[in-house]
Coordinates of C-alpha atoms and ligand atoms in Angstrom, one line a residue:
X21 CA -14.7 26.8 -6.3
X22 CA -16.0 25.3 -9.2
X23 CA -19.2 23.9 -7.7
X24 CA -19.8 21.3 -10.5
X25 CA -19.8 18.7 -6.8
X26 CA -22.1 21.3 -4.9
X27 CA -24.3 19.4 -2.7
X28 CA -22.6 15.9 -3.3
X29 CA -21.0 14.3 -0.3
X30 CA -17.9 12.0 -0.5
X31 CA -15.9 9.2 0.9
X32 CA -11.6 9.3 0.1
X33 CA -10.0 6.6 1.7
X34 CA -6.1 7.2 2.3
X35 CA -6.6 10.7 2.6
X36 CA -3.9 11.6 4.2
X37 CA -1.2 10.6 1.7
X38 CA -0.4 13.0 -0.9
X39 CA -2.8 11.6 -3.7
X40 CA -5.6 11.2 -1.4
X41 CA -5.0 15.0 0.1
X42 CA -4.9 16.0 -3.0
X43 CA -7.8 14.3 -4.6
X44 CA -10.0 15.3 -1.1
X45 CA -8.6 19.5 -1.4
X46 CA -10.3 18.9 -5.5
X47 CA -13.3 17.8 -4.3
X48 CA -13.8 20.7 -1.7
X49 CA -12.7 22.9 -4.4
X50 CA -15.7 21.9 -6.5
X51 CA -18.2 21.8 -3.4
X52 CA -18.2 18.9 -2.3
X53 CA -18.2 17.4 1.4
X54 CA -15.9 14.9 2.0
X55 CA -15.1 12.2 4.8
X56 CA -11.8 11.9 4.7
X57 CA -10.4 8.6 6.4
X58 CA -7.3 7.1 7.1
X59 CA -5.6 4.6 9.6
X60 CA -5.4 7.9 11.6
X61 CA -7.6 10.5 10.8
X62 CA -6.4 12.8 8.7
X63 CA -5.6 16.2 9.5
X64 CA -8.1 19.0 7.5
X65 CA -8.2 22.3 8.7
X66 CA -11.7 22.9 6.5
X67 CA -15.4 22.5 7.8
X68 CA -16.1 20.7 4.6
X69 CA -14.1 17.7 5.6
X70 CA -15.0 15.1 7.8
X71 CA -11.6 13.1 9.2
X72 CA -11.9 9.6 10.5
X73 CA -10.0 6.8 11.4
X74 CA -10.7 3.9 9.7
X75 CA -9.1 0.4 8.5
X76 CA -10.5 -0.5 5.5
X77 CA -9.9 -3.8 5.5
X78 CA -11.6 -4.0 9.0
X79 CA -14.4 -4.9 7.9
X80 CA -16.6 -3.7 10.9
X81 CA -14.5 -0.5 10.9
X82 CA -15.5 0.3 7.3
X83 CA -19.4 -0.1 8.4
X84 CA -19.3 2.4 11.5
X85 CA -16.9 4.6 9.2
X86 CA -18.9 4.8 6.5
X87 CA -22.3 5.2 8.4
X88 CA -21.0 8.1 10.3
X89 CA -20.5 9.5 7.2
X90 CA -23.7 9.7 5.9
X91 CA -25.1 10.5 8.6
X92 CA -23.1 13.6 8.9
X93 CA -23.6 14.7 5.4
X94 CA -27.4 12.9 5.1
X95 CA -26.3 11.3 1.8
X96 CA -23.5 9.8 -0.1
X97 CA -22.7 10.2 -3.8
X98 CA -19.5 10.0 -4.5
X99 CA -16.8 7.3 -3.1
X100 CA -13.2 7.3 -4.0
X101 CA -10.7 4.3 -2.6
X102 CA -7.5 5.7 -2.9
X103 CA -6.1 3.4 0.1
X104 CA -3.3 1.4 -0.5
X105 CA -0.6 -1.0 1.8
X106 CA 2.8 0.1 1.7
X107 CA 4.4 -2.1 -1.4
X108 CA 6.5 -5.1 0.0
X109 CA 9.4 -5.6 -2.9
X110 CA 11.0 -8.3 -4.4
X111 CA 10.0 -11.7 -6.2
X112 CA 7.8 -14.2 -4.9
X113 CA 10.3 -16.1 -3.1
X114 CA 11.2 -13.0 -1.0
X115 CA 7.5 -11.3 -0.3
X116 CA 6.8 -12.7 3.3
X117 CA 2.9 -13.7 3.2
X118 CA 1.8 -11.7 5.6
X119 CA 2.8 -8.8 3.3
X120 CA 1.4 -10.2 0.6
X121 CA -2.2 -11.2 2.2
X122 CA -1.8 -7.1 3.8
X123 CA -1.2 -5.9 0.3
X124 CA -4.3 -7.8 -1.2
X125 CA -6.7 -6.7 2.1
X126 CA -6.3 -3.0 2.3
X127 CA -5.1 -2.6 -2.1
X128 CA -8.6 -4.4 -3.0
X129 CA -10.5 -6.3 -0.6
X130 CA -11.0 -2.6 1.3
X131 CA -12.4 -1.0 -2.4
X132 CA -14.8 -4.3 -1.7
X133 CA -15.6 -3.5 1.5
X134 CA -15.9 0.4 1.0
X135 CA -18.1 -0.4 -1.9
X136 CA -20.3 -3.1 0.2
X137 CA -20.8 -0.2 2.7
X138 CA -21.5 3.2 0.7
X139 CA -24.1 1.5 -2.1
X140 CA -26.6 1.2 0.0
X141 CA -26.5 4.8 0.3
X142 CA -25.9 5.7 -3.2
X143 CA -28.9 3.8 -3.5
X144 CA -31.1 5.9 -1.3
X145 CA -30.2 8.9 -3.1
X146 CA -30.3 7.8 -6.6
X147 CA -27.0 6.7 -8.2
X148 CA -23.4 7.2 -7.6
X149 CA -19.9 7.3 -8.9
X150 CA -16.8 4.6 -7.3
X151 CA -13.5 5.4 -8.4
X152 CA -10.5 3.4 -7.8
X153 CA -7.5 4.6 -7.4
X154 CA -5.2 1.7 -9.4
X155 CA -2.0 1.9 -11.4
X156 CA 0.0 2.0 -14.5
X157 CA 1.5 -1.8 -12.7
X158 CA -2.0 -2.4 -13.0
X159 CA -1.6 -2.6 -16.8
X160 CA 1.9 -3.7 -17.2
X161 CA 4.5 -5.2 -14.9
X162 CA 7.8 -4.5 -13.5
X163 CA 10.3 -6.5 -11.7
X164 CA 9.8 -7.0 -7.8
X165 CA 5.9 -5.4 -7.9
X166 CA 4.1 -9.0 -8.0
X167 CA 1.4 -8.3 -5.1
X168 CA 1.1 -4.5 -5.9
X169 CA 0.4 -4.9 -9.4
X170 CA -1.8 -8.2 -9.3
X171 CA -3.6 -6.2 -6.4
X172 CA -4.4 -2.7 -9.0
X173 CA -5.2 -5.3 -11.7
X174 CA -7.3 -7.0 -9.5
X175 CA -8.8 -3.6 -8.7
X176 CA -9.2 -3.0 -12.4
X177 CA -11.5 -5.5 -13.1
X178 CA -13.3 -5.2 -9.9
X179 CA -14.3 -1.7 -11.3
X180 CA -15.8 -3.2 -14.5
X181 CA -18.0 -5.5 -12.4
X182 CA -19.1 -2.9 -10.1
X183 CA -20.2 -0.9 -13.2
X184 CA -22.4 -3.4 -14.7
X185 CA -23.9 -4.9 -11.5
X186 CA -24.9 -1.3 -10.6
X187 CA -25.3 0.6 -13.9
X188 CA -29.1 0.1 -14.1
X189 CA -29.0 1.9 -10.4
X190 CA -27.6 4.9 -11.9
X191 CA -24.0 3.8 -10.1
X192 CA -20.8 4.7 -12.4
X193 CA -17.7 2.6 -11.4
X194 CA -14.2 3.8 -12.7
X195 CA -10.6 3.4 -12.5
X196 CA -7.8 5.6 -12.7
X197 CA -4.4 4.3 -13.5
X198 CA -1.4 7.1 -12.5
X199 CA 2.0 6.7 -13.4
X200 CA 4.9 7.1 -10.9
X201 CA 3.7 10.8 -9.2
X202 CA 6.2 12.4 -7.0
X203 CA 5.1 11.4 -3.2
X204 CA 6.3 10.8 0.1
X205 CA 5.6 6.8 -0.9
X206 CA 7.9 7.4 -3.7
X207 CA 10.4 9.4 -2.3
X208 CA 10.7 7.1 0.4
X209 CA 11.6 4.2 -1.9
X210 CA 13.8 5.4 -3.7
X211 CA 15.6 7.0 -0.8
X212 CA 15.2 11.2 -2.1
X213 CA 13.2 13.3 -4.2
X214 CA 16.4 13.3 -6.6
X215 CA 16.8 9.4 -7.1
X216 CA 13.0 9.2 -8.0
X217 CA 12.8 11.8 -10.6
X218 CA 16.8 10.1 -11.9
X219 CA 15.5 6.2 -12.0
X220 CA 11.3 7.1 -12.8
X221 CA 11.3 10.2 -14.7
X222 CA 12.8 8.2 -17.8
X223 CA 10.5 5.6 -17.7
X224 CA 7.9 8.4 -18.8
X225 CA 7.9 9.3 -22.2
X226 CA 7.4 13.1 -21.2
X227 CA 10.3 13.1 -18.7
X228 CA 9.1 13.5 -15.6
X229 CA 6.9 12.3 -12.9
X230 CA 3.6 13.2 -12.0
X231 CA 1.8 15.4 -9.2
X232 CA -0.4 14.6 -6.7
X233 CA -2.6 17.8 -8.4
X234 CA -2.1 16.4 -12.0
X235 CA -4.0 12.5 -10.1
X236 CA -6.5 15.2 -8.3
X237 CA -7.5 16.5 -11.5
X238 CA -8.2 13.6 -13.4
X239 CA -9.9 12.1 -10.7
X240 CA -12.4 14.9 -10.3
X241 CA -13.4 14.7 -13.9
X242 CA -13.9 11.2 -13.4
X243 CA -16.3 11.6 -10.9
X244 CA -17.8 14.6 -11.9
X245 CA -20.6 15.7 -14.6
X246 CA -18.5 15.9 -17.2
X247 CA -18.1 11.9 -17.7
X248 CA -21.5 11.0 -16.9
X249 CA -21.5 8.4 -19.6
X250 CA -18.5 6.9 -18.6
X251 CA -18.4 3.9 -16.9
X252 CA -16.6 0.1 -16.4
X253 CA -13.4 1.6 -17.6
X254 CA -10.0 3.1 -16.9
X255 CA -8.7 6.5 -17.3
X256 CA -4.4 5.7 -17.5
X257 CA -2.4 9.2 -16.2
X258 CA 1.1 8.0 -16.9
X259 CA 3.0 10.6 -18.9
X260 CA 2.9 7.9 -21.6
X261 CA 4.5 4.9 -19.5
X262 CA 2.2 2.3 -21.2
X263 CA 1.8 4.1 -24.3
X264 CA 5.8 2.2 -25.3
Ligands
NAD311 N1 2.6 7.7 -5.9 C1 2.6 7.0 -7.1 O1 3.6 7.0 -7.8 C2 1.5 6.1 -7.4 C3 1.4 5.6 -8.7 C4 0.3 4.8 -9.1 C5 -0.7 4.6 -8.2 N2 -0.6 5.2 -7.0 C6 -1.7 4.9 -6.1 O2 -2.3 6.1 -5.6 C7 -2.8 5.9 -4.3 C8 -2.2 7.0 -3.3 O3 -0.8 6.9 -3.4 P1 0.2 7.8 -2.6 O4 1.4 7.9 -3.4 O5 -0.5 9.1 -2.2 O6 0.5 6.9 -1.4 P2 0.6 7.1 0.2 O7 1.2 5.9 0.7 O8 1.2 8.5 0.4 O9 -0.9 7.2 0.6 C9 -1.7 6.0 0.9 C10 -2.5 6.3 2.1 O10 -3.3 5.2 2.4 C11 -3.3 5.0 3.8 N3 -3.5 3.6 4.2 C12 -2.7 2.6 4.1 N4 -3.3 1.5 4.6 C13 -4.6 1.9 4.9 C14 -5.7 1.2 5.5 N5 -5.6 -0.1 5.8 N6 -6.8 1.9 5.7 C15 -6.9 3.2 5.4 N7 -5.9 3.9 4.9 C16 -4.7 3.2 4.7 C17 -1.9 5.4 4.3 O11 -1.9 5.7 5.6 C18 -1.6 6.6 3.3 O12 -2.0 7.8 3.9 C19 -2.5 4.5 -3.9 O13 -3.6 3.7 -4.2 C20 -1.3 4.1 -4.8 O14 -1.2 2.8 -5.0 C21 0.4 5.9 -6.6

């Protein structure tokens, strides 16, 4: 345990995916506490985490979520929304719009309503960091991604409003952009492990996809001490995929 988070409670939404688990075992790891929700609560066999169900794009659920939360831990600093819709594929004239409105709802209008909830509390204890989980197809596009990436773009800019509506409360807002990171969302699209790394890896100018630890890390410097002057912008972990 680092401790650089001891004493700082968090909020991880999508905590039980593979990014989310991994980005809620970092913050442990440096001494924070963390709530850890999910459409199911997510399964933590620690007494530093603090599983709940929630929806975030139920908006009431998000409210009664996030104020157990701090009243479990008596504060919130830090709040992470990692949440995201499974993708719906294809061009516009194949995304049904209940997929896309989904997509849209949990991808950005949850980090709104996450956000809405936990800064009254960073308020009450002085400041606070947001960090949104987006994309690389936040930056850049690639066939058959149309809601995904306009969602993570849309989730880009969000973050630079946050942080200058709520820099002079001592609130940092951030976004970090991965590349393709080998996960169960991944590995289910593509159909195996092996077709991932074969039609991703060579989109990555160093050859390979990312891990969930390689996101985890990034995200806790993000939120930690060590970029306490950095705010309104994106941090892009992608092997290099944009860099072309
Ligand atoms: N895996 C990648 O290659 C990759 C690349 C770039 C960005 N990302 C982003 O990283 C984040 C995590 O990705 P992952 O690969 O771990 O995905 P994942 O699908 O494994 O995890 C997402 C989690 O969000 C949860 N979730 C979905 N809808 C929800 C809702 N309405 N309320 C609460 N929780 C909900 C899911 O149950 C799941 O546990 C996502 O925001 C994703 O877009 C992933």
């Amino acid at each position: 345990m680092t401790g650089e988070l001891a004493g700082k409670a968090a909020v991880a939404t999508g905590a039980g995916g593979d990014i989310g688990r991994a980005i809620t075992a970092a913050l442990v790891g440096a001494g924070a506490r963390v709530a850890a929700l999910d459409l199911v609560a997510p399964d933590f066999d620690d007494p530093a985490v603090l599983p709940l169900a929630c929806d975030v794009a139920d908006a009431g659920a998000v409210e009664a979520a996030v104020a157990r939360a701090g009243e479990a831990f008596g504060r919130l600093d830090i709040l992470v929304n990692n949440a995201a819709a499974p993708t719906p594929l294809g061009d516009v004239t194949q995304i049904a719009p209940a997929d896309w409105a989904r997509s849209l709802e949990v991808n950005l209008t949850g980090a709104y309503l996450m956000c809405r909830s936990v800064v009254p509390w960073f308020r009450r204890g002085g400041g606070g960091v947001i960090l949104n989980i987006a994309s690389q197809l936040g930056h850049v596009a690639t066939p058959g991604r149309a809601v995904y990436s306009a969602s993570k773009a849309g989730l880009i800019s969000l973050t630079r409003t946050l942080a200058l509506d709520h820099a002079a409360e001592n609130i940092r807002a951030v976004s970090l952009s991965p590349g393709a990171v080998m996960t169960g969302r991944v590995i289910a699209q593509a159909g195996s492990a092996e077709a991932a790394e074969a039609a991703l890896a060579p989109l990555h100018p160093l050859g390979r996809l990312g891990s969930a630890e390689e996101i985890a890390a990034a995200a806790l410097f993000l939120v930690g001490p060590g970029a306490a002057f950095v705010t309104g912008t994106d941090l892009l972990a992608d092997g290099g995929y944009t860099a072309r």
